[in-house]
Coordinates of C-alpha atoms and ligand atoms in Angstrom, one line a residue:
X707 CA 97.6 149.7 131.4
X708 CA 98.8 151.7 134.5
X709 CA 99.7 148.5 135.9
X710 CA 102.6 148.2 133.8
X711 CA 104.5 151.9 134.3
X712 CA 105.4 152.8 137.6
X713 CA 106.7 156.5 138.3
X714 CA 108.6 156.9 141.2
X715 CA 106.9 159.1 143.7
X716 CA 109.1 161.8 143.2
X717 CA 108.5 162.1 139.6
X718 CA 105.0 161.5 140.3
X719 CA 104.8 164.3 142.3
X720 CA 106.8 166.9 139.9
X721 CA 104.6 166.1 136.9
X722 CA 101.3 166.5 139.0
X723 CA 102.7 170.1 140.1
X724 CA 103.3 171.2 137.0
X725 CA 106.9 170.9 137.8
X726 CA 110.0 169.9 135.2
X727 CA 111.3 166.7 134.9
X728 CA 113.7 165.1 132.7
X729 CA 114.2 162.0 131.1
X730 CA 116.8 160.5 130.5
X731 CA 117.8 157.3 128.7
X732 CA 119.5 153.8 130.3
X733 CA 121.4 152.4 127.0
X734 CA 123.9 154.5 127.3
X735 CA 124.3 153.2 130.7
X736 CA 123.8 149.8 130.2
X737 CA 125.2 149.6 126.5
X738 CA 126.7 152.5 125.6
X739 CA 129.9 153.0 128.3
X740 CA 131.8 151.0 130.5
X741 CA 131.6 150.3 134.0
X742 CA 132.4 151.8 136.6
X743 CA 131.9 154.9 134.4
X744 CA 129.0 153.7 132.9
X745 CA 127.4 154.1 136.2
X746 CA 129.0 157.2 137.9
X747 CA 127.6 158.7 134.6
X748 CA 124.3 158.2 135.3
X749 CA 124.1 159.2 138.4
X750 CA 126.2 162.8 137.8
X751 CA 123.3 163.0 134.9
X752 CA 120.8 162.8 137.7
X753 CA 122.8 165.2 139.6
X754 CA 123.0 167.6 137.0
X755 CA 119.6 167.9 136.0
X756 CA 118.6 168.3 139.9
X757 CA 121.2 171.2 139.6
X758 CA 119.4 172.6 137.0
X759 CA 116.3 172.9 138.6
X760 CA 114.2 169.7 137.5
X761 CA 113.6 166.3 138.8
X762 CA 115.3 163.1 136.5
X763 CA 113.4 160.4 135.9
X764 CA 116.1 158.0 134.4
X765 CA 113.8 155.1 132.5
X766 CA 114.0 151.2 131.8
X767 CA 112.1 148.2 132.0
X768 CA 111.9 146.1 135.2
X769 CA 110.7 143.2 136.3
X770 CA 107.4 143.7 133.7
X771 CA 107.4 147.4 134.3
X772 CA 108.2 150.3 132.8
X773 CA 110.3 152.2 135.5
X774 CA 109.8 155.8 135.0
X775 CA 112.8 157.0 137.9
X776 CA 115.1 154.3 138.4
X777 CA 116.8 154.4 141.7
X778 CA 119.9 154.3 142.4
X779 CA 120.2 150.6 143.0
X780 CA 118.4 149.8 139.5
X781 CA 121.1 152.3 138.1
X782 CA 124.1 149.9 139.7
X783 CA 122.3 146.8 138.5
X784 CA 121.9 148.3 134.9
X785 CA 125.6 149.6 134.7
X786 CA 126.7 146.0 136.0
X787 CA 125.6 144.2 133.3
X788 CA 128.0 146.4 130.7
X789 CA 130.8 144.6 133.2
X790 CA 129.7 140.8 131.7
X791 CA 131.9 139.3 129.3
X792 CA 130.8 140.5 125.5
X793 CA 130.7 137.3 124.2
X794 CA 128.0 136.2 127.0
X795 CA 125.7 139.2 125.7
X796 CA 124.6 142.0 128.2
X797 CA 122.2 140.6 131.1
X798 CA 120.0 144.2 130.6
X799 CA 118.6 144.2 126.9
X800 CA 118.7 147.4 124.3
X801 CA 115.1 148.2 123.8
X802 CA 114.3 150.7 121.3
X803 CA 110.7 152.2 120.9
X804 CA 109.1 149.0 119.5
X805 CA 110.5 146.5 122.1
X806 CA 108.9 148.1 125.1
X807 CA 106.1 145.9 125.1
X808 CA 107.5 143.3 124.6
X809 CA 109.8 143.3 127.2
X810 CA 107.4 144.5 129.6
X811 CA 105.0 141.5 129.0
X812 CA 107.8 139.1 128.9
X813 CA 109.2 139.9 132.0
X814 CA 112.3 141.1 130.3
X815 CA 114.5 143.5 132.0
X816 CA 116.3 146.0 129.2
X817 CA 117.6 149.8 129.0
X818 CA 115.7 152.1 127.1
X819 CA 117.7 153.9 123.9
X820 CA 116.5 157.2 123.3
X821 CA 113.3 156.2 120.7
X822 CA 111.8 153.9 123.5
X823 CA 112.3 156.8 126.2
X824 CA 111.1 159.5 124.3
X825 CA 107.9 157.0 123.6
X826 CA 108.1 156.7 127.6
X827 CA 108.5 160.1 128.6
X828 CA 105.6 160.8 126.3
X829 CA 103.5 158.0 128.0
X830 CA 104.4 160.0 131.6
X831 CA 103.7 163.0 130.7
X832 CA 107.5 164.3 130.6
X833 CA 108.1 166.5 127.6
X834 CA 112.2 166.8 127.9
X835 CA 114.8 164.8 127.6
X836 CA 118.1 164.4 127.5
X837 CA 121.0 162.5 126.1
X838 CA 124.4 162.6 124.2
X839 CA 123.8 161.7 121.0
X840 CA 120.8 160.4 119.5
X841 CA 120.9 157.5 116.8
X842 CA 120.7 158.2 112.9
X843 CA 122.0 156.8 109.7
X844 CA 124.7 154.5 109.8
X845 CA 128.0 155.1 107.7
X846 CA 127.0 152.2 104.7
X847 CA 123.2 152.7 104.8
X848 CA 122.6 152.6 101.2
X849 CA 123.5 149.1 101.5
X850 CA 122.7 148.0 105.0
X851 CA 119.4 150.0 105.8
X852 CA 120.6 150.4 108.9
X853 CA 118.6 153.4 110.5
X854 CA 117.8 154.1 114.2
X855 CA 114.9 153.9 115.2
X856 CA 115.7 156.7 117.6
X857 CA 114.3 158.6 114.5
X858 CA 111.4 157.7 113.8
X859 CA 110.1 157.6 117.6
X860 CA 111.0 161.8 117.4
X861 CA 108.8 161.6 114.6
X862 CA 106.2 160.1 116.0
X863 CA 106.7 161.0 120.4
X864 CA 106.1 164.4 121.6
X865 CA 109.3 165.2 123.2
X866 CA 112.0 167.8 123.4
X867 CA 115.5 166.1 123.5
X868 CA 118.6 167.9 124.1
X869 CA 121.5 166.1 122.5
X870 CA 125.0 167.1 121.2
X871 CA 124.1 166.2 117.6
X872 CA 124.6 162.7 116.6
X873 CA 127.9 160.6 116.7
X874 CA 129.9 160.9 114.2
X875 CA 130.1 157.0 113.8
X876 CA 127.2 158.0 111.5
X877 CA 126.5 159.4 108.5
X878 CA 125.7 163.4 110.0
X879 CA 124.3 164.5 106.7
X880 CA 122.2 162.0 105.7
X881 CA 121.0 162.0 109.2
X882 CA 119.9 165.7 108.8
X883 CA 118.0 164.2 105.5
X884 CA 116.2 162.0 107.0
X885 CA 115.3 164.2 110.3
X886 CA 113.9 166.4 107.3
X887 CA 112.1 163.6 105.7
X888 CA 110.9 163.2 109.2
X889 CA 109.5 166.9 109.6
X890 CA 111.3 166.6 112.7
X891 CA 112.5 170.3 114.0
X892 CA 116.3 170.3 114.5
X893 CA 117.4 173.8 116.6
X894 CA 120.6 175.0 117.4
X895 CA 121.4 175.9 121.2
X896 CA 123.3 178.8 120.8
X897 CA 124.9 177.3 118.3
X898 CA 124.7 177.6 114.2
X899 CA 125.9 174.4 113.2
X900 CA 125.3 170.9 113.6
X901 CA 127.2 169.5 116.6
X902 CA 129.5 166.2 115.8
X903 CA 129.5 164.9 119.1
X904 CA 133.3 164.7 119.8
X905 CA 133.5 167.9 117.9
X906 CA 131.8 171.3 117.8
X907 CA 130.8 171.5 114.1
X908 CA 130.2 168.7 111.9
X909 CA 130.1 171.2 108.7
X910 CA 126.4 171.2 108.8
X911 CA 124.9 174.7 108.9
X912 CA 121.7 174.5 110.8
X913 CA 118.1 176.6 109.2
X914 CA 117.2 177.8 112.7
X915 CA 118.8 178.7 116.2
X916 CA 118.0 180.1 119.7
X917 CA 119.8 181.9 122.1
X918 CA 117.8 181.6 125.0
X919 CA 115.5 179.0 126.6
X920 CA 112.2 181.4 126.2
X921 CA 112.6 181.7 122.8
X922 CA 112.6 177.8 122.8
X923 CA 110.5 177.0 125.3
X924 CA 107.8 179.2 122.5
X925 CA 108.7 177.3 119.7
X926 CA 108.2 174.0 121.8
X927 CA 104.6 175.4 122.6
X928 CA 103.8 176.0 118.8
X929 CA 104.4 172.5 118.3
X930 CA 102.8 170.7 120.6
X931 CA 99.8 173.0 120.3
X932 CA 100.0 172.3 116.5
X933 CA 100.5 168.6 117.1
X934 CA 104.0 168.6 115.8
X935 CA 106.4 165.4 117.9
X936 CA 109.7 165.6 118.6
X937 CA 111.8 167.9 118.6
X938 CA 115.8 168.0 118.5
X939 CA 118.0 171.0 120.3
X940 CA 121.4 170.2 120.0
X941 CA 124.3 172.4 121.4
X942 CA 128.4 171.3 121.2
X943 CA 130.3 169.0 123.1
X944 CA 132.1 171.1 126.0
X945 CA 135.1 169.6 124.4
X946 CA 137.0 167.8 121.2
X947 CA 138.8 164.9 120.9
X948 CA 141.0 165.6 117.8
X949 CA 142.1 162.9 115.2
X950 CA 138.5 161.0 116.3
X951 CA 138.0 160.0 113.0
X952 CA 141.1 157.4 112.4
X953 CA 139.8 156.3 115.3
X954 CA 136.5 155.9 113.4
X955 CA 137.4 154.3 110.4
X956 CA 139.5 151.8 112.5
X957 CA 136.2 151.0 114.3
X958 CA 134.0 150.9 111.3
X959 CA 136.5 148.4 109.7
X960 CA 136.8 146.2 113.1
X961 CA 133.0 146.3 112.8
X962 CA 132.7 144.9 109.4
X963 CA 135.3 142.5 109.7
X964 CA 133.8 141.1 112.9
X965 CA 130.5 140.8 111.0
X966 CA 128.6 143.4 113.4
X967 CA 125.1 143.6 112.9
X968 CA 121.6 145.1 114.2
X969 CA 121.5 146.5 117.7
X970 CA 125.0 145.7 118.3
X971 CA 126.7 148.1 115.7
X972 CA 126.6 151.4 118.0
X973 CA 127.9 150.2 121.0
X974 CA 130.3 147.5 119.8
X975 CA 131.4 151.1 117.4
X976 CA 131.1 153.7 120.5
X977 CA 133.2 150.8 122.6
X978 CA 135.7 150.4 119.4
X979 CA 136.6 154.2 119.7
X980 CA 137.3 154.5 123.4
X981 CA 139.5 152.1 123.2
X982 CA 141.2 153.4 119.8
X983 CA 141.7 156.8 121.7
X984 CA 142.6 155.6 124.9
X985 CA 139.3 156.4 126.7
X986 CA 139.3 160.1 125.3
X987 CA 136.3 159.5 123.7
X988 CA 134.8 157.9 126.4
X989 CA 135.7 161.5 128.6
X990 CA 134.3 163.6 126.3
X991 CA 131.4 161.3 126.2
X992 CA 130.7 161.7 129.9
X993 CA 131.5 165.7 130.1
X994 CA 128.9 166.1 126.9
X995 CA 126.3 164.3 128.6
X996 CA 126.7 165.9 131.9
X997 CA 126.0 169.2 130.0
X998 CA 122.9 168.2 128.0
X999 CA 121.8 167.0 131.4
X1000 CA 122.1 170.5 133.2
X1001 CA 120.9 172.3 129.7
X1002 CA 117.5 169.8 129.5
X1003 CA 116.6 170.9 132.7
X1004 CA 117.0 174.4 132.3
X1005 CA 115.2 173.8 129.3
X1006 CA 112.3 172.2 131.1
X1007 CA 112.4 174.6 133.8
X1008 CA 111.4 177.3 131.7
X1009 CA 108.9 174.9 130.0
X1010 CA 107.1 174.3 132.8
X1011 CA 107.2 178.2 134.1
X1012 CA 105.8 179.5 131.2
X1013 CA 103.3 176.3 131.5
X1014 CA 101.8 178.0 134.7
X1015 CA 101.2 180.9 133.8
X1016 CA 99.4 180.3 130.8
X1017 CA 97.0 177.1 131.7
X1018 CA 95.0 177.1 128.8
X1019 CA 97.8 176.7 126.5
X1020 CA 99.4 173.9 128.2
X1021 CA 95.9 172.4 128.1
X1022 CA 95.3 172.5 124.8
X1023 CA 97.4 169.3 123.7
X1024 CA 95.9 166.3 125.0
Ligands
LIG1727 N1 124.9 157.7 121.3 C1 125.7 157.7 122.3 N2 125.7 156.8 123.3 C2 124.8 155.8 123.2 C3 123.9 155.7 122.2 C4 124.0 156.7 121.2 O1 126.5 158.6 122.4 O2 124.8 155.0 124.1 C5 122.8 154.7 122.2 C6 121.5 155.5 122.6 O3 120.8 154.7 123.5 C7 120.8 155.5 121.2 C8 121.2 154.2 120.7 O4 119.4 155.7 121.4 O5 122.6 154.1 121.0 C9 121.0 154.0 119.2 O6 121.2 152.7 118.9 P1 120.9 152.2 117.4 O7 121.9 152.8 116.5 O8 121.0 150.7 117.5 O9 119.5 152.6 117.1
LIG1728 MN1 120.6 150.0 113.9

């Protein structure tokens, strides 16, 4: 099976040292903002978690592989495909957790949501990640059933992922049901409520917070030593775009009207709302993910300190 991942050396290296790494995802790239930003995005992530201390390993499929450390030139050629026209579909699929295979057998190039790179971070090794906001219960599910699957791979994968809550395109609260359902931890980062993505508190008071990475990086231990998955840390947005939720509605109705289904709803939606606010969104978007970029790696870092000096626990999951 080793055939079909390759880690980038640097990577490679950093996870056979013990050192931290971060994952992050390539929908958002490819999918989930516009180019040019789309792409300058990615790479400040990179940057930022390189700041922090840890090495990023941004994944996707190539050429029947799964790429764990796209380079910079796989980066371009993802973000270029969010430049085709809509109507002539994206040239880079969205692959959640269950469409990995797939695409790697097929030969099918795509960009990994956050479910199919926490399955591929957990695959290499690589226990954080981060991202802006992870999928969760669509507004409408009752009727639709339409749930990511970005859930149920936290259920399921072994992987710390920093986000700044889910969007609020979604339904928050019945996301925080179903992350329950899913005995899947949800901790604040310095933070007591539930982040909104383009706003600090989405009225959700959250059971359980930390304020610093060692008390984290010990609860993250416990987990994985008692086989627990994922594992959600979310912290707010550096900043707000007010009045986001006209903007919302507007979207949700556009949506609808244009008979949106399946993978398309979240970015045809997260596209719908830049343009409704005149690209605020979209800044916040980029300033949020920057900062779960730098905060996952200072995450990891401490992760992997604690890691070394303590080899027999970090031995003990397998
Ligand atoms: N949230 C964002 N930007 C994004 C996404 C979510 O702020 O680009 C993407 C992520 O890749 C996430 C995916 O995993 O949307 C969820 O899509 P769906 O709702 O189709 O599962
Ligand atoms: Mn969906």
């Amino acid at each position: 099976m080793r055939a079909f991942v390759r880690v980038a050396p640097e990577v490679a290296e950093a996870l056979a040292a013990g050192r931290p790494v971060v994952a992050l995802e390539s929908a958002v790239i490819a999918h989930g903002s516009p180019y040019p930003v789309n792409i300058e995005t990615a790479l400040a992530m990179e940057r930022a978690v390189r700041a922090g201390g840890a090495v990023p390993a941004t994944m996707g499929v190539v050429g029947g592989a799964l790429v764990v450390g796209l380079d910079e030139r796989l980066i371009t050629k993802f973000g270029e495909s969010a430049r085709r026209a809509p109507q002539s579909g994206p040239a880079v699929a969205k692959l959640g957790a269950r469409d990995l295979a797939a695409a790697v057998a097929l030969g099918r190039d795509g960009a990994t949501t956050v479910g199919a790179t926490a399955r591929a971070a957990a695959l290499a090794g690589i226990q954080v990640m981060a991202t802006g906001g992870i999928g969760g219960v669509h507004r409408g599910a009752a009727q639709t059933w339409d749930i990511s699957g970005d859930l149920m791979a936290l259920a399921r994968y072994p992987v710390l992922v920093v986000c700044a809550g889910v969007k609020a395109i979604l339904d928050i609260p019945a996301t925080l049901e179903w992350l329950e359902t899913l005995g899947v931890p949800v901790i604040g980062w310095r933070c007591q409520d539930f982040p909104a993505f383009y706003a600090a508190d989405s009225g959700c008071r959250l059971a359980c917070s930390v304020e610093s990475a060692g008390d984290l990086a010990r609860v993250w231990e416990i987990e994985r030593a008692w086989r627990g998955a994922g594992l959600l840390a979310v912290q707010p947005p550096p900043g707000e775009v007010p009045g986001v939720e006209a903007a919302i509605q507007s979207a949700l109705a556009a949506a609808a009207a244009a008979g949106v289904q399946g993978a398309a709803v979240t970015p045809y939606l997260l596209a719908k709302v830049g343009e409704l606010t005149d690209g605020k969104s979209l800044d916040a978007n980029v300033a949020l993910l920057k900062h779960n970029a730098l905060t996952a790696a200072i995450i990891a870092c401490e992760i992997a300190a604690r890691a070394s000096c303590q080899p027999s626990d970090s031995q003990c999951y397998k």
